[in-house]
């Protein structure tokens, strides 16, 4: 039964993965997108609205202005570049906004609809426009690469596989899709399937963010330097950037290796 179940999972998952394919801007990686841009945008905007109702805007007007200016410059340059290369599809469903909120967390995030939030806690490290651009580029990259949609699609695919397989192999009532994934992959589905994709997204966002920095005229060499600073000041208890993400040394090495490719995007 285990062998049959594994084969069934593989076939079902392959069918789901082939059903809706997209292509990541800049890297060309193929991805599965089971949700429309409008669906993702609606969910994202509601989540962002709920978050902002409880968040407190930062009182640091200087840094708030820097975050907004860097975000506007980068997205404007990106939009012009994509328009010139026929890549406007990457911008569908996106409406940019840049906020700095009052929180000691060393963090920043981007809603899939393009709403980007920095926390006060990251600003002592992101204390120059170039360093802000490192974080900003990374977050913008998550949006144009549709990582949020892909993440949701992966979970949806796993859920669908579990539901369908349970009907076919007669799994006992009360058992969950998690049990099916444990059987099919011999590991917990969170560790074996989802988290590796998350790390892949982080590496990809780092690389694309570097390209966007170059397009917008920021110093791409600031990227590995920034992550070195993050590494020196990281604290696993309050630094959410390192949760399920690539370890510092690998991330820095990957960025250093990507600098050559990023230079191709620097305007002459």
Short mmCIF file of C-alpha atoms in Angstrom, two decimals:
data_model
loop_
_atom_site.label_atom_id
_atom_site.label_comp_id
_atom_site.label_asym_id
_atom_site.label_seq_id
_atom_site.Cartn_x
_atom_site.Cartn_y
_atom_site.Cartn_z
CA UNK A 1 0.00 0.00 0.00
CA UNK A 2 2.85 2.41 0.78
CA UNK A 3 4.32 2.00 -2.69
CA UNK A 4 0.91 2.43 -4.30
CA UNK A 5 0.22 5.50 -2.18
CA UNK A 6 3.55 7.06 -3.12
CA UNK A 7 2.88 6.46 -6.80
CA UNK A 8 -0.61 7.89 -6.44
CA UNK A 9 0.71 11.00 -4.72
CA UNK A 10 3.30 11.48 -7.44
CA UNK A 11 0.73 11.19 -10.22
CA UNK A 12 -1.79 13.45 -8.54
CA UNK A 13 0.80 16.05 -7.65
CA UNK A 14 2.22 15.99 -11.18
CA UNK A 15 -1.25 16.59 -12.61
CA UNK A 16 -1.82 19.52 -10.29
CA UNK A 17 1.59 21.04 -11.00
CA UNK A 18 0.97 20.86 -14.74
CA UNK A 19 -2.41 22.54 -14.49
CA UNK A 20 -1.35 26.17 -14.04
CA UNK A 21 2.16 27.32 -14.86
CA UNK A 22 3.74 30.74 -14.64
CA UNK A 23 7.24 32.10 -15.18
CA UNK A 24 9.20 34.14 -12.65
CA UNK A 25 10.41 37.53 -13.90
CA UNK A 26 14.18 37.77 -14.43
CA UNK A 27 15.02 34.16 -13.46
CA UNK A 28 12.66 32.40 -15.88
CA UNK A 29 11.87 29.70 -13.33
CA UNK A 30 8.61 27.88 -13.98
CA UNK A 31 6.10 27.96 -11.15
CA UNK A 32 2.62 26.72 -10.32
CA UNK A 33 0.03 29.45 -9.81
CA UNK A 34 -3.43 28.13 -8.99
CA UNK A 35 -4.92 31.50 -8.01
CA UNK A 36 -5.70 34.54 -10.15
CA UNK A 37 -4.00 37.89 -9.59
CA UNK A 38 -7.33 39.38 -8.56
CA UNK A 39 -7.92 36.68 -5.94
CA UNK A 40 -4.47 37.19 -4.47
CA UNK A 41 -4.84 40.97 -4.56
CA UNK A 42 -8.18 40.87 -2.75
CA UNK A 43 -6.87 38.60 0.00
CA UNK A 44 -3.70 40.64 0.30
CA UNK A 45 -5.44 44.00 0.51
CA UNK A 46 -7.76 42.76 3.24
CA UNK A 47 -4.83 41.41 5.25
CA UNK A 48 -2.91 44.64 4.80
CA UNK A 49 -5.92 46.70 5.90
CA UNK A 50 -6.35 44.55 8.99
CA UNK A 51 -2.66 44.89 9.82
CA UNK A 52 -2.57 48.65 9.41
CA UNK A 53 -5.60 49.05 11.70
CA UNK A 54 -3.55 47.64 14.55
CA UNK A 55 -0.10 48.95 13.57
CA UNK A 56 1.26 52.26 14.82
CA UNK A 57 2.96 54.45 12.21
CA UNK A 58 6.58 55.18 13.06
CA UNK A 59 7.32 58.54 14.63
CA UNK A 60 10.68 58.54 12.85
CA UNK A 61 9.67 60.78 9.95
CA UNK A 62 13.19 60.88 8.52
CA UNK A 63 13.43 57.12 8.11
CA UNK A 64 9.81 56.87 6.97
CA UNK A 65 10.63 59.35 4.22
CA UNK A 66 13.74 57.40 3.22
CA UNK A 67 11.77 54.15 3.00
CA UNK A 68 9.09 55.78 0.87
CA UNK A 69 11.60 57.50 -1.43
CA UNK A 70 13.68 54.38 -1.98
CA UNK A 71 10.54 52.32 -2.64
CA UNK A 72 9.19 54.84 -5.15
CA UNK A 73 12.51 55.11 -6.97
CA UNK A 74 12.95 51.34 -7.20
CA UNK A 75 9.43 50.54 -8.36
CA UNK A 76 9.46 53.38 -10.89
CA UNK A 77 12.74 52.16 -12.36
CA UNK A 78 11.47 48.58 -12.36
CA UNK A 79 8.25 49.52 -14.13
CA UNK A 80 10.18 51.42 -16.82
CA UNK A 81 12.54 48.48 -17.31
CA UNK A 82 9.74 45.92 -17.56
CA UNK A 83 7.84 48.14 -19.99
CA UNK A 84 10.92 48.35 -22.21
CA UNK A 85 11.45 44.58 -22.15
CA UNK A 86 7.85 43.46 -22.51
CA UNK A 87 7.69 42.15 -18.97
CA UNK A 88 4.67 44.11 -17.74
CA UNK A 89 2.82 40.92 -16.82
CA UNK A 90 4.96 40.75 -13.68
CA UNK A 91 3.20 43.89 -12.42
CA UNK A 92 -0.37 42.62 -12.69
CA UNK A 93 -2.34 43.01 -9.48
CA UNK A 94 0.33 45.16 -7.83
CA UNK A 95 -0.27 48.52 -6.20
CA UNK A 96 2.83 49.80 -4.44
CA UNK A 97 2.82 51.38 -1.00
CA UNK A 98 5.67 51.80 1.48
CA UNK A 99 5.23 52.21 5.23
CA UNK A 100 7.42 52.31 8.32
CA UNK A 101 5.72 51.11 11.51
CA UNK A 102 6.56 51.35 15.18
CA UNK A 103 8.00 47.99 16.22
CA UNK A 104 11.30 46.79 17.64
CA UNK A 105 11.24 43.71 15.41
CA UNK A 106 14.14 43.49 12.98
CA UNK A 107 11.87 42.81 10.05
CA UNK A 108 10.11 43.93 6.88
CA UNK A 109 7.52 42.28 4.70
CA UNK A 110 5.66 42.63 1.42
CA UNK A 111 2.04 41.74 0.83
CA UNK A 112 1.52 39.95 -2.52
CA UNK A 113 -0.33 43.05 -3.74
CA UNK A 114 2.77 45.24 -3.37
CA UNK A 115 2.23 46.77 0.07
CA UNK A 116 5.64 46.90 1.74
CA UNK A 117 6.14 47.48 5.45
CA UNK A 118 9.41 48.15 7.29
CA UNK A 119 9.69 47.93 11.06
CA UNK A 120 11.58 50.52 13.11
CA UNK A 121 13.75 47.68 14.43
CA UNK A 122 15.46 47.12 11.10
CA UNK A 123 16.36 50.76 10.53
CA UNK A 124 19.53 50.87 12.70
CA UNK A 125 20.93 48.36 10.18
CA UNK A 126 19.17 49.69 7.08
CA UNK A 127 20.48 53.17 7.84
CA UNK A 128 21.42 54.32 4.33
CA UNK A 129 19.44 54.45 1.06
CA UNK A 130 21.61 51.63 -0.35
CA UNK A 131 20.89 49.38 2.65
CA UNK A 132 17.19 50.22 2.51
CA UNK A 133 17.34 49.31 -1.18
CA UNK A 134 18.72 45.87 -0.29
CA UNK A 135 15.68 45.10 1.85
CA UNK A 136 13.28 46.91 -0.46
CA UNK A 137 14.53 45.07 -3.54
CA UNK A 138 14.12 41.76 -1.75
CA UNK A 139 10.52 42.57 -0.83
CA UNK A 140 9.63 43.93 -4.27
CA UNK A 141 11.07 40.74 -5.74
CA UNK A 142 8.71 38.60 -3.65
CA UNK A 143 5.81 40.52 -5.17
CA UNK A 144 6.81 40.44 -8.85
CA UNK A 145 7.88 36.80 -8.56
CA UNK A 146 4.41 35.98 -7.18
CA UNK A 147 5.88 34.02 -4.31
CA UNK A 148 2.72 34.53 -2.25
CA UNK A 149 0.56 32.97 -4.96
CA UNK A 150 3.05 30.14 -5.41
CA UNK A 151 3.17 29.46 -1.69
CA UNK A 152 -0.63 29.31 -1.48
CA UNK A 153 -0.75 27.15 -4.60
CA UNK A 154 1.69 24.66 -3.10
CA UNK A 155 -0.47 24.32 -0.02
CA UNK A 156 -3.61 24.03 -2.15
CA UNK A 157 -1.99 21.33 -4.26
CA UNK A 158 -0.96 19.39 -1.18
CA UNK A 159 -4.44 19.69 0.28
CA UNK A 160 -6.01 18.56 -2.99
CA UNK A 161 -3.68 15.58 -3.22
CA UNK A 162 -4.53 14.62 0.34
CA UNK A 163 -8.28 14.93 -0.22
CA UNK A 164 -8.27 13.00 -3.49
CA UNK A 165 -5.97 10.29 -2.22
CA UNK A 166 -8.03 9.79 0.91
CA UNK A 167 -11.06 9.04 -1.25
CA UNK A 168 -9.17 6.65 -3.51
CA UNK A 169 -7.26 4.61 -0.95
CA UNK A 170 -10.00 4.74 1.65
CA UNK A 171 -8.16 6.53 4.42
CA UNK A 172 -10.00 6.22 7.71
CA UNK A 173 -12.32 9.01 8.73
CA UNK A 174 -10.61 11.40 11.09
CA UNK A 175 -7.15 11.02 9.57
CA UNK A 176 -5.81 14.22 8.02
CA UNK A 177 -3.99 15.21 4.85
CA UNK A 178 -0.89 15.58 7.03
CA UNK A 179 -0.97 11.81 7.61
CA UNK A 180 -1.09 11.26 3.88
CA UNK A 181 1.89 13.50 3.25
CA UNK A 182 3.88 11.80 5.99
CA UNK A 183 3.12 8.48 4.29
CA UNK A 184 3.87 9.72 0.81
CA UNK A 185 7.12 11.56 1.50
CA UNK A 186 8.31 9.78 4.64
CA UNK A 187 8.78 13.18 6.29
CA UNK A 188 6.53 15.83 7.74
CA UNK A 189 5.04 17.79 4.86
CA UNK A 190 6.01 21.14 6.38
CA UNK A 191 9.68 20.17 6.59
CA UNK A 192 9.84 18.04 3.48
CA UNK A 193 7.88 20.14 0.99
CA UNK A 194 7.00 23.66 2.06
CA UNK A 195 10.06 24.96 3.88
CA UNK A 196 12.54 24.11 1.11
CA UNK A 197 10.37 26.13 -1.27
CA UNK A 198 10.44 28.98 1.19
CA UNK A 199 14.23 28.97 1.19
CA UNK A 200 14.18 28.82 -2.61
CA UNK A 201 11.96 31.90 -2.63
CA UNK A 202 14.39 33.72 -0.35
CA UNK A 203 17.38 33.03 -2.56
CA UNK A 204 15.38 34.03 -5.61
CA UNK A 205 14.15 37.25 -3.97
CA UNK A 206 17.73 38.11 -2.98
CA UNK A 207 18.92 37.68 -6.57
CA UNK A 208 16.02 39.53 -8.21
CA UNK A 209 16.28 42.26 -5.58
CA UNK A 210 19.91 42.73 -6.56
CA UNK A 211 18.88 43.18 -10.20
CA UNK A 212 16.25 45.76 -9.19
CA UNK A 213 18.86 47.64 -7.15
CA UNK A 214 21.07 47.80 -10.24
CA UNK A 215 18.22 48.98 -12.45
CA UNK A 216 17.38 51.74 -9.94
CA UNK A 217 21.01 52.86 -9.63
CA UNK A 218 21.78 51.70 -6.11
CA UNK A 219 25.10 50.16 -5.06
CA UNK A 220 24.67 46.40 -5.50
CA UNK A 221 27.80 45.77 -3.42
CA UNK A 222 25.80 46.94 -0.42
CA UNK A 223 23.74 43.72 -0.50
CA UNK A 224 26.29 41.22 0.86
CA UNK A 225 27.59 43.91 3.22
CA UNK A 226 24.09 44.45 4.60
CA UNK A 227 23.57 40.76 5.26
CA UNK A 228 26.94 40.63 6.99
CA UNK A 229 25.67 43.36 9.30
CA UNK A 230 22.42 41.47 9.79
CA UNK A 231 24.38 38.36 10.65
CA UNK A 232 26.49 40.17 13.22
CA UNK A 233 23.44 41.71 14.85
CA UNK A 234 21.04 38.80 14.43
CA UNK A 235 19.19 37.38 17.38
CA UNK A 236 17.01 34.36 16.71
CA UNK A 237 14.52 35.50 19.33
CA UNK A 238 13.63 38.77 17.58
CA UNK A 239 14.99 38.62 14.02
CA UNK A 240 12.28 37.08 11.86
CA UNK A 241 14.36 37.42 8.70
CA UNK A 242 16.22 34.27 9.68
CA UNK A 243 13.16 32.10 10.33
CA UNK A 244 13.16 29.24 7.75
CA UNK A 245 15.48 31.33 5.57
CA UNK A 246 18.94 30.53 4.18
CA UNK A 247 21.70 30.68 6.75
CA UNK A 248 23.73 33.88 6.77
CA UNK A 249 26.91 32.52 5.20
CA UNK A 250 25.11 30.81 2.31
CA UNK A 251 22.98 33.87 1.66
CA UNK A 252 26.00 36.17 1.58
CA UNK A 253 27.90 33.79 -0.70
CA UNK A 254 24.95 33.55 -3.09
CA UNK A 255 24.69 37.34 -3.26
CA UNK A 256 28.39 37.71 -3.91
CA UNK A 257 28.13 35.18 -6.74
CA UNK A 258 25.17 37.07 -8.23
CA UNK A 259 26.96 40.45 -8.37
CA UNK A 260 28.39 39.72 -11.81
CA UNK A 261 24.95 39.04 -13.27
CA UNK A 262 23.50 42.09 -11.51
CA UNK A 263 26.06 44.37 -13.12
CA UNK A 264 24.43 43.66 -16.48
CA UNK A 265 21.39 45.63 -15.29
CA UNK A 266 23.34 48.76 -14.36
CA UNK A 267 22.46 51.63 -16.68
CA UNK A 268 25.44 52.81 -18.67
#
